[in-house]
Amino acid sequence: MGLAKYVIRRLLYMIPLILGISIVVFLVMYAAGDPIQIATAGNPSITEAQRQFLREYYGLNDPIPVQYVRWLDHFLHFDFGKSLYGGKPVNEIISIYFWETLKLQLVSILLAFAISIPIGVYSAVKQRSWFDYIFSGISIAGVSFPVFFLGIIFILVFSYQLGWLPSAGAHGAPQLWPVFGIQNPFLDELAHLAMPATVLTLAGLAYNTRLLRAGMLEVLRQDYIMAARASGIPERKILLKYALKNAIMPLITLLGMSIGFAIAGAPATETVFSWPGLGRAYVTAASRLDFPLIMGITMIITIMILVANLITDISYAAIDPRISID
Amino acid sequence: MDLLQVNDLKTYFFTEAGVVKAVDGITFNVEKGCTVGLVGESGSGKSVTAQSVLRIVPRPGKIIGGKIFFNGEDILSKKEDEMRSYRGKKISLIFQDPTSSLNPVFTIGSQLTEIVSQHKGVKKSDAAEEVIKALSLVRLPDPEEALNRYPHQFSGGMKQRICIARALLLNPELLFADEPTTNLDVTIQAQIINLLMELQKNIGLTLVMITHDMGIVTQMCKCVVVLYAGNVMEIGSIEQIFQMPHPYTEALLKAVPRLDQTRKLVSIPGNIPNLINPPSGCRFHPRCQYAIDRCKDEIPPLIDVGDGHMISCHRWRELNGG
Ligand SMILES: Nc1ncnc2c1ncn2[C@@H]1O[C@H](COP(=O)(O)OP(=O)(O)OP(=O)(O)O)[C@@H](O)[C@H]1O
Ligand code: SF4
Ligand SMILES: [Mg+2]
């Protein structure tokens, strides 16, 4: 009962937020300029009459409130309209990019989460050992290093020098990428995923590891850890069960938030690897003032972040009995 | 017969600021079936002594010297695995703050049954039986139901009962109670003290009561060990330490609990010494009203001044009319 009610209440709270964000983005977008002007700027043969026709066609001449209500009406029917470029339905564009971004991000986030656990725990347990110093160094570098730069190095080394991995895209075009001489759609996807996922994993790993290491150091000082030792519980169980479950809390929050923000994509990384993802599409849409696409992607990102926050809060309450959802 | 013998124990913390000589040559014995008080101001090394006996001194601490005999066995030379089988089973420890000594994210049942299964290798249901028995022993209401609850669902006093039950789960021979009432309300304090005294009598427990509170000491203990800055100042029966106390014990007995602070802060003029560079000679000399030049230069040995009354002071004999 409690959980369902809580979820419903949180979902209701999202409505004004989503509306508010859509209005703000809508207004900012219109203040930014005329998309038809931008779209046709490169074409000297186009006439003002033709431009006017295009504005009329996309409904850009109506008063802004009218346009907004029309947009909202479509949105409530799960329709984001058509892109100003190529006229493809925004829903279709998003559904392609969404999965590519989600795939790349989920793989990276989960890898970073999983790998950071042994490293974070071991660094805390062996505090001030060479292992700790080396990984702390890598983490600090990883946090402060712009990841897309690493992406460029990867492409230079693994694509151009060694020719092992494809440098762009998410799928083999025009043909499947051979992995150890085998051409298989799944291996092809893996080959395309390898570099961008590694770059994003490294970026996340650095932060996760630091967070977990700090959490473990804090938890290992607590009396309940000494109490477990005083009761004859083996050290391995103390670390991996009693300490870890407490120390992993901040990481769970981070995990939830990063899955939410993941849909915003990683524009820099997606651009470096020409990844057909939402992040890159968003940047492109913004630079061309492709109104329907901007609005569509904004809404998807907003909803994903809000839902991910909700899931984070619920999982937090599930792990920590002191936190109750209400 | 002495259940526990601690001989010239030295436990240091190797911190970045320097070597903290938290326990620096402590010697005392605990007779089987007795309640011994371990007293001294904050930072005198009481907790570290208990942690040393269990060999759970946290990093960067290390036992660097001395001997500890438990039932005549040298426990410092035991392998870690064997030592682990002593913890909780032969020697237990309860802490000052019951709230922080229970893991907040596991149920009482899972924390306590784990200990039973760890030592006895029994089934979960059998382990739960024993946990319920221990919880009843400390008179926790509704012990069956308590198994499924989390620490934060209990009051401080109840949590301390749970901690006592945890320490007594496997019928240990020796229990260290490290200021088990300092963090509780006054009325609850009395209940916990009574519970400990009753358990000690009924199950023939040997109890080392760590405390600042001389009231608790007189109520519970037959024998007292007084620590100061990692050294033993005095060991004696209640009568001995009240009638002819060491100068430090005398100051402790006279010190008034400061009511504006928590109860545990007893004030003796002067500051607790820095244990990285402890005072030379008698460690108490900078604060001792009887100190003479000799106290600065010469470490007073711990000697038997009669009937097992041990004193570490150059002037005690002279001050006590001998
Ligand atoms: N983990 C640690 N790291 C560094 N120093 C420590 C550590 N634990 C204890 N010490 C030092 O050892 C000394 C003795 O500490 P201990 O905890 O035994 O005092 P105590 O007599 O139990 O005091 P209290 O009444 O405050 O509990 C203190 O000076 C303390 O600073
Ligand atoms: S040895 Fe000296 S300083 Fe120490 S307690 Fe005795 S009189 Fe005081
Ligand atoms: Mg202490």
mmCIF file of C-alpha atoms in Angstrom, chain B residues 24-244:
data_model
loop_
_atom_site.group_PDB
_atom_site.id
_atom_site.type_symbol
_atom_site.label_atom_id
_atom_site.label_comp_id
_atom_site.label_asym_id
_atom_site.label_seq_id
_atom_site.Cartn_x
_atom_site.Cartn_y
_atom_site.Cartn_z
ATOM 1 C CA ASP B 24 52.668 1.550 27.576
ATOM 2 C CA GLY B 25 53.554 -1.306 29.842
ATOM 3 C CA ILE B 26 50.304 -2.252 31.526
ATOM 4 C CA THR B 27 50.215 -5.162 33.988
ATOM 5 C CA PHE B 28 47.195 -6.558 35.821
ATOM 6 C CA ASN B 29 45.400 -9.807 36.555
ATOM 7 C CA VAL B 30 41.727 -10.671 36.581
ATOM 8 C CA GLU B 31 40.596 -13.386 38.950
ATOM 9 C CA LYS B 32 38.031 -15.867 37.649
ATOM 10 C CA GLY B 33 34.469 -14.987 38.626
ATOM 11 C CA CYS B 34 35.419 -11.506 39.774
ATOM 12 C CA THR B 35 34.343 -8.072 38.630
ATOM 13 C CA VAL B 36 37.341 -5.852 38.096
ATOM 14 C CA GLY B 37 37.041 -2.132 37.487
ATOM 15 C CA LEU B 38 39.285 -0.542 34.889
ATOM 16 C CA VAL B 39 39.228 3.188 35.553
ATOM 17 C CA GLY B 40 41.002 6.291 34.376
ATOM 18 C CA GLU B 41 40.314 9.510 32.572
ATOM 19 C CA SER B 42 39.515 9.741 28.915
ATOM 20 C CA GLY B 43 42.461 8.668 26.804
ATOM 21 C CA SER B 44 44.143 6.663 29.538
ATOM 22 C CA GLY B 45 44.098 3.500 27.431
ATOM 23 C CA LYS B 46 41.135 1.586 28.849
ATOM 24 C CA SER B 47 39.498 0.757 25.539
ATOM 25 C CA VAL B 48 42.778 -0.008 23.838
ATOM 26 C CA THR B 49 43.604 -2.443 26.633
ATOM 27 C CA ALA B 50 40.337 -4.314 26.033
ATOM 28 C CA GLN B 51 40.899 -4.255 22.276
ATOM 29 C CA SER B 52 44.395 -5.612 22.806
ATOM 30 C CA VAL B 53 43.143 -8.586 24.801
ATOM 31 C CA LEU B 54 40.808 -9.453 21.924
ATOM 32 C CA ARG B 55 43.507 -8.569 19.425
ATOM 33 C CA ILE B 56 41.189 -6.235 17.519
ATOM 34 C CA VAL B 57 43.196 -3.044 17.872
ATOM 35 C CA PRO B 58 42.324 -0.998 14.780
ATOM 36 C CA ARG B 59 44.970 0.276 12.414
ATOM 37 C CA PRO B 60 47.334 2.047 12.764
ATOM 38 C CA GLY B 61 47.504 0.464 16.216
ATOM 39 C CA LYS B 62 49.715 -2.492 16.990
ATOM 40 C CA ILE B 63 50.531 -4.580 20.029
ATOM 41 C CA ILE B 64 54.275 -4.235 20.173
ATOM 42 C CA GLY B 65 55.170 -5.861 23.436
ATOM 43 C CA GLY B 66 54.186 -7.775 26.512
ATOM 44 C CA LYS B 67 52.239 -10.939 27.136
ATOM 45 C CA ILE B 68 48.588 -11.764 27.611
ATOM 46 C CA PHE B 69 47.591 -15.075 29.169
ATOM 47 C CA PHE B 70 44.024 -16.291 29.076
ATOM 48 C CA ASN B 71 43.421 -19.419 31.128
ATOM 49 C CA GLY B 72 47.183 -19.763 31.160
ATOM 50 C CA GLU B 73 47.417 -19.727 27.356
ATOM 51 C CA ASP B 74 49.559 -17.137 25.625
ATOM 52 C CA ILE B 75 47.039 -15.508 23.307
ATOM 53 C CA LEU B 76 49.405 -13.119 21.594
ATOM 54 C CA SER B 77 51.198 -16.066 20.022
ATOM 55 C CA LYS B 78 48.014 -17.631 18.648
ATOM 56 C CA LYS B 79 47.274 -17.749 14.957
ATOM 57 C CA GLU B 80 44.608 -15.305 13.766
ATOM 58 C CA ASP B 81 42.125 -18.120 13.005
ATOM 59 C CA GLU B 82 42.416 -19.569 16.471
ATOM 60 C CA MET B 83 42.195 -16.129 18.005
ATOM 61 C CA ARG B 84 39.020 -15.475 16.046
ATOM 62 C CA SER B 85 37.419 -18.525 17.602
ATOM 63 C CA TYR B 86 38.081 -16.934 21.015
ATOM 64 C CA ARG B 87 36.330 -13.702 20.142
ATOM 65 C CA GLY B 88 32.747 -13.715 21.251
ATOM 66 C CA LYS B 89 33.093 -17.288 22.435
ATOM 67 C CA LYS B 90 35.609 -17.016 25.271
ATOM 68 C CA ILE B 91 36.121 -13.275 25.481
ATOM 69 C CA SER B 92 33.469 -10.690 24.629
ATOM 70 C CA LEU B 93 33.225 -6.949 24.526
ATOM 71 C CA ILE B 94 30.355 -4.526 24.871
ATOM 72 C CA PHE B 95 30.663 -0.922 23.861
ATOM 73 C CA GLN B 96 29.847 2.478 25.189
ATOM 74 C CA ASP B 97 27.359 3.443 22.523
ATOM 75 C CA PRO B 98 24.808 0.751 21.727
ATOM 76 C CA THR B 99 23.531 2.743 18.766
ATOM 77 C CA SER B 100 26.796 2.810 16.907
ATOM 78 C CA SER B 101 27.756 -0.733 17.845
ATOM 79 C CA LEU B 102 24.831 -2.350 16.047
ATOM 80 C CA ASN B 103 24.938 -2.440 12.271
ATOM 81 C CA PRO B 104 22.103 -0.166 11.123
ATOM 82 C CA VAL B 105 21.271 -2.015 7.917
ATOM 83 C CA PHE B 106 20.889 -5.579 9.193
ATOM 84 C CA THR B 107 18.152 -6.972 11.414
ATOM 85 C CA ILE B 108 18.959 -7.919 14.993
ATOM 86 C CA GLY B 109 18.219 -11.513 14.052
ATOM 87 C CA SER B 110 20.629 -11.637 11.151
ATOM 88 C CA GLN B 111 23.437 -9.950 13.115
ATOM 89 C CA LEU B 112 23.128 -12.234 16.109
ATOM 90 C CA THR B 113 22.393 -15.563 14.417
ATOM 91 C CA GLU B 114 25.421 -15.024 12.205
ATOM 92 C CA ILE B 115 27.610 -15.091 15.326
ATOM 93 C CA VAL B 116 26.093 -18.353 16.551
ATOM 94 C CA SER B 117 26.398 -20.053 13.176
ATOM 95 C CA GLN B 118 29.924 -18.740 12.764
ATOM 96 C CA HIS B 119 31.128 -20.347 15.979
ATOM 97 C CA LYS B 120 28.940 -23.417 16.132
ATOM 98 C CA GLY B 121 28.206 -24.130 12.497
ATOM 99 C CA VAL B 122 24.559 -24.800 13.309
ATOM 100 C CA LYS B 123 21.448 -24.358 11.193
ATOM 101 C CA LYS B 124 19.811 -20.941 10.996
ATOM 102 C CA SER B 125 16.737 -22.037 12.937
ATOM 103 C CA ASP B 126 18.832 -23.510 15.769
ATOM 104 C CA ALA B 127 20.945 -20.395 15.861
ATOM 105 C CA ALA B 128 17.788 -18.275 16.091
ATOM 106 C CA GLU B 129 16.678 -20.372 19.079
ATOM 107 C CA GLU B 130 19.883 -19.500 20.904
ATOM 108 C CA VAL B 131 19.555 -15.835 20.025
ATOM 109 C CA ILE B 132 16.035 -15.779 21.445
ATOM 110 C CA LYS B 133 17.349 -17.410 24.604
ATOM 111 C CA ALA B 134 20.043 -14.768 24.997
ATOM 112 C CA LEU B 135 17.573 -11.956 24.338
ATOM 113 C CA SER B 136 15.286 -13.370 27.016
ATOM 114 C CA LEU B 137 18.216 -13.583 29.399
ATOM 115 C CA VAL B 138 18.725 -9.826 29.126
ATOM 116 C CA ARG B 139 14.947 -9.407 29.451
ATOM 117 C CA LEU B 140 14.266 -7.850 26.096
ATOM 118 C CA PRO B 141 10.496 -7.798 25.617
ATOM 119 C CA ASP B 142 9.229 -9.861 22.676
ATOM 120 C CA PRO B 143 12.512 -11.520 21.714
ATOM 121 C CA GLU B 144 11.033 -13.486 18.783
ATOM 122 C CA GLU B 145 9.673 -10.381 17.219
ATOM 123 C CA ALA B 146 12.892 -8.473 17.864
ATOM 124 C CA LEU B 147 14.724 -10.758 15.456
ATOM 125 C CA ASN B 148 13.038 -9.149 12.463
ATOM 126 C CA ARG B 149 13.541 -5.608 13.602
ATOM 127 C CA TYR B 150 16.317 -3.153 12.895
ATOM 128 C CA PRO B 151 18.442 -1.408 15.537
ATOM 129 C CA HIS B 152 16.816 1.995 15.039
ATOM 130 C CA GLN B 153 13.476 0.543 16.101
ATOM 131 C CA PHE B 154 14.711 0.132 19.691
ATOM 132 C CA SER B 155 15.438 2.611 22.458
ATOM 133 C CA GLY B 156 18.984 3.127 23.736
ATOM 134 C CA GLY B 157 18.466 0.949 26.793
ATOM 135 C CA MET B 158 16.954 -1.843 24.707
ATOM 136 C CA LYS B 159 19.809 -1.612 22.237
ATOM 137 C CA GLN B 160 22.295 -1.993 25.066
ATOM 138 C CA ARG B 161 20.397 -5.075 26.250
ATOM 139 C CA ILE B 162 20.698 -6.450 22.732
ATOM 140 C CA CYS B 163 24.430 -5.722 22.767
ATOM 141 C CA ILE B 164 24.804 -7.498 26.080
ATOM 142 C CA ALA B 165 22.874 -10.449 24.672
ATOM 143 C CA ARG B 166 25.172 -10.464 21.653
ATOM 144 C CA ALA B 167 28.219 -10.524 23.924
ATOM 145 C CA LEU B 168 26.789 -13.362 26.006
ATOM 146 C CA LEU B 169 25.436 -15.472 23.113
ATOM 147 C CA LEU B 170 28.147 -18.108 23.379
ATOM 148 C CA ASN B 171 28.623 -18.036 27.148
ATOM 149 C CA PRO B 172 32.012 -16.355 27.190
ATOM 150 C CA GLU B 173 34.208 -16.666 30.260
ATOM 151 C CA LEU B 174 35.372 -13.081 30.206
ATOM 152 C CA LEU B 175 33.369 -9.975 29.369
ATOM 153 C CA PHE B 176 34.766 -6.499 28.901
ATOM 154 C CA ALA B 177 32.083 -3.861 29.380
ATOM 155 C CA ASP B 178 33.509 -0.638 27.942
ATOM 156 C CA GLU B 179 31.537 2.140 29.647
ATOM 157 C CA PRO B 180 28.261 0.395 28.842
ATOM 158 C CA THR B 181 26.102 3.048 30.485
ATOM 159 C CA THR B 182 27.781 6.335 29.594
ATOM 160 C CA ASN B 183 25.444 7.021 26.690
ATOM 161 C CA LEU B 184 22.215 6.136 28.480
ATOM 162 C CA ASP B 185 19.731 8.037 30.634
ATOM 163 C CA VAL B 186 20.350 7.870 34.350
ATOM 164 C CA THR B 187 17.413 5.567 35.114
ATOM 165 C CA ILE B 188 18.355 3.247 32.271
ATOM 166 C CA GLN B 189 21.954 3.261 33.510
ATOM 167 C CA ALA B 190 20.852 1.784 36.801
ATOM 168 C CA GLN B 191 18.861 -0.917 35.029
ATOM 169 C CA ILE B 192 21.806 -1.933 32.876
ATOM 170 C CA ILE B 193 24.187 -1.964 35.856
ATOM 171 C CA ASN B 194 21.769 -4.155 37.782
ATOM 172 C CA LEU B 195 21.379 -6.456 34.815
ATOM 173 C CA LEU B 196 25.146 -6.835 34.486
ATOM 174 C CA MET B 197 25.566 -7.522 38.199
ATOM 175 C CA GLU B 198 22.806 -10.083 38.126
ATOM 176 C CA LEU B 199 24.214 -11.839 35.047
ATOM 177 C CA GLN B 200 27.675 -11.801 36.540
ATOM 178 C CA LYS B 201 26.406 -13.536 39.669
ATOM 179 C CA ASN B 202 24.036 -15.970 37.967
ATOM 180 C CA ILE B 203 26.282 -17.233 35.224
ATOM 181 C CA GLY B 204 29.597 -16.855 37.006
ATOM 182 C CA LEU B 205 30.905 -14.410 34.447
ATOM 183 C CA THR B 206 34.249 -12.735 34.881
ATOM 184 C CA LEU B 207 33.638 -9.070 34.203
ATOM 185 C CA VAL B 208 36.018 -6.228 33.483
ATOM 186 C CA MET B 209 34.060 -3.040 33.980
ATOM 187 C CA ILE B 210 35.579 -0.089 32.156
ATOM 188 C CA THR B 211 34.300 3.188 33.547
ATOM 189 C CA HIS B 212 34.981 6.744 34.642
ATOM 190 C CA ASP B 213 32.369 6.515 37.297
ATOM 191 C CA MET B 214 33.716 5.737 40.773
ATOM 192 C CA GLY B 215 30.133 5.210 41.908
ATOM 193 C CA ILE B 216 29.736 2.287 39.533
ATOM 194 C CA VAL B 217 33.097 0.942 40.644
ATOM 195 C CA THR B 218 32.144 0.861 44.312
ATOM 196 C CA GLN B 219 28.799 -0.681 43.476
ATOM 197 C CA MET B 220 30.084 -3.450 41.239
ATOM 198 C CA CYS B 221 33.741 -4.203 41.700
ATOM 199 C CA LYS B 222 35.848 -6.019 44.196
ATOM 200 C CA CYS B 223 39.101 -4.969 42.666
ATOM 201 C CA VAL B 224 40.142 -1.897 40.699
ATOM 202 C CA VAL B 225 42.893 -1.150 38.184
ATOM 203 C CA VAL B 226 43.619 2.555 37.805
ATOM 204 C CA LEU B 227 45.167 3.662 34.519
ATOM 205 C CA TYR B 228 46.739 6.957 33.663
ATOM 206 C CA ALA B 229 48.235 7.869 30.287
ATOM 207 C CA GLY B 230 48.839 4.262 29.327
ATOM 208 C CA ASN B 231 50.367 3.261 32.653
ATOM 209 C CA VAL B 232 48.976 1.452 35.681
ATOM 210 C CA MET B 233 48.967 3.766 38.692
ATOM 211 C CA GLU B 234 47.345 1.508 41.202
ATOM 212 C CA ILE B 235 45.714 -1.892 41.638
ATOM 213 C CA GLY B 236 43.794 -2.739 44.756
ATOM 214 C CA SER B 237 40.586 -3.736 46.429
ATOM 215 C CA ILE B 238 37.870 -1.131 46.863
ATOM 216 C CA GLU B 239 38.864 -0.721 50.520
ATOM 217 C CA GLN B 240 42.526 -0.312 49.666
ATOM 218 C CA ILE B 241 42.031 2.347 47.032
ATOM 219 C CA PHE B 242 39.614 4.316 49.163
ATOM 220 C CA GLN B 243 41.651 4.169 52.346
ATOM 221 C CA MET B 244 45.162 4.655 51.026
#
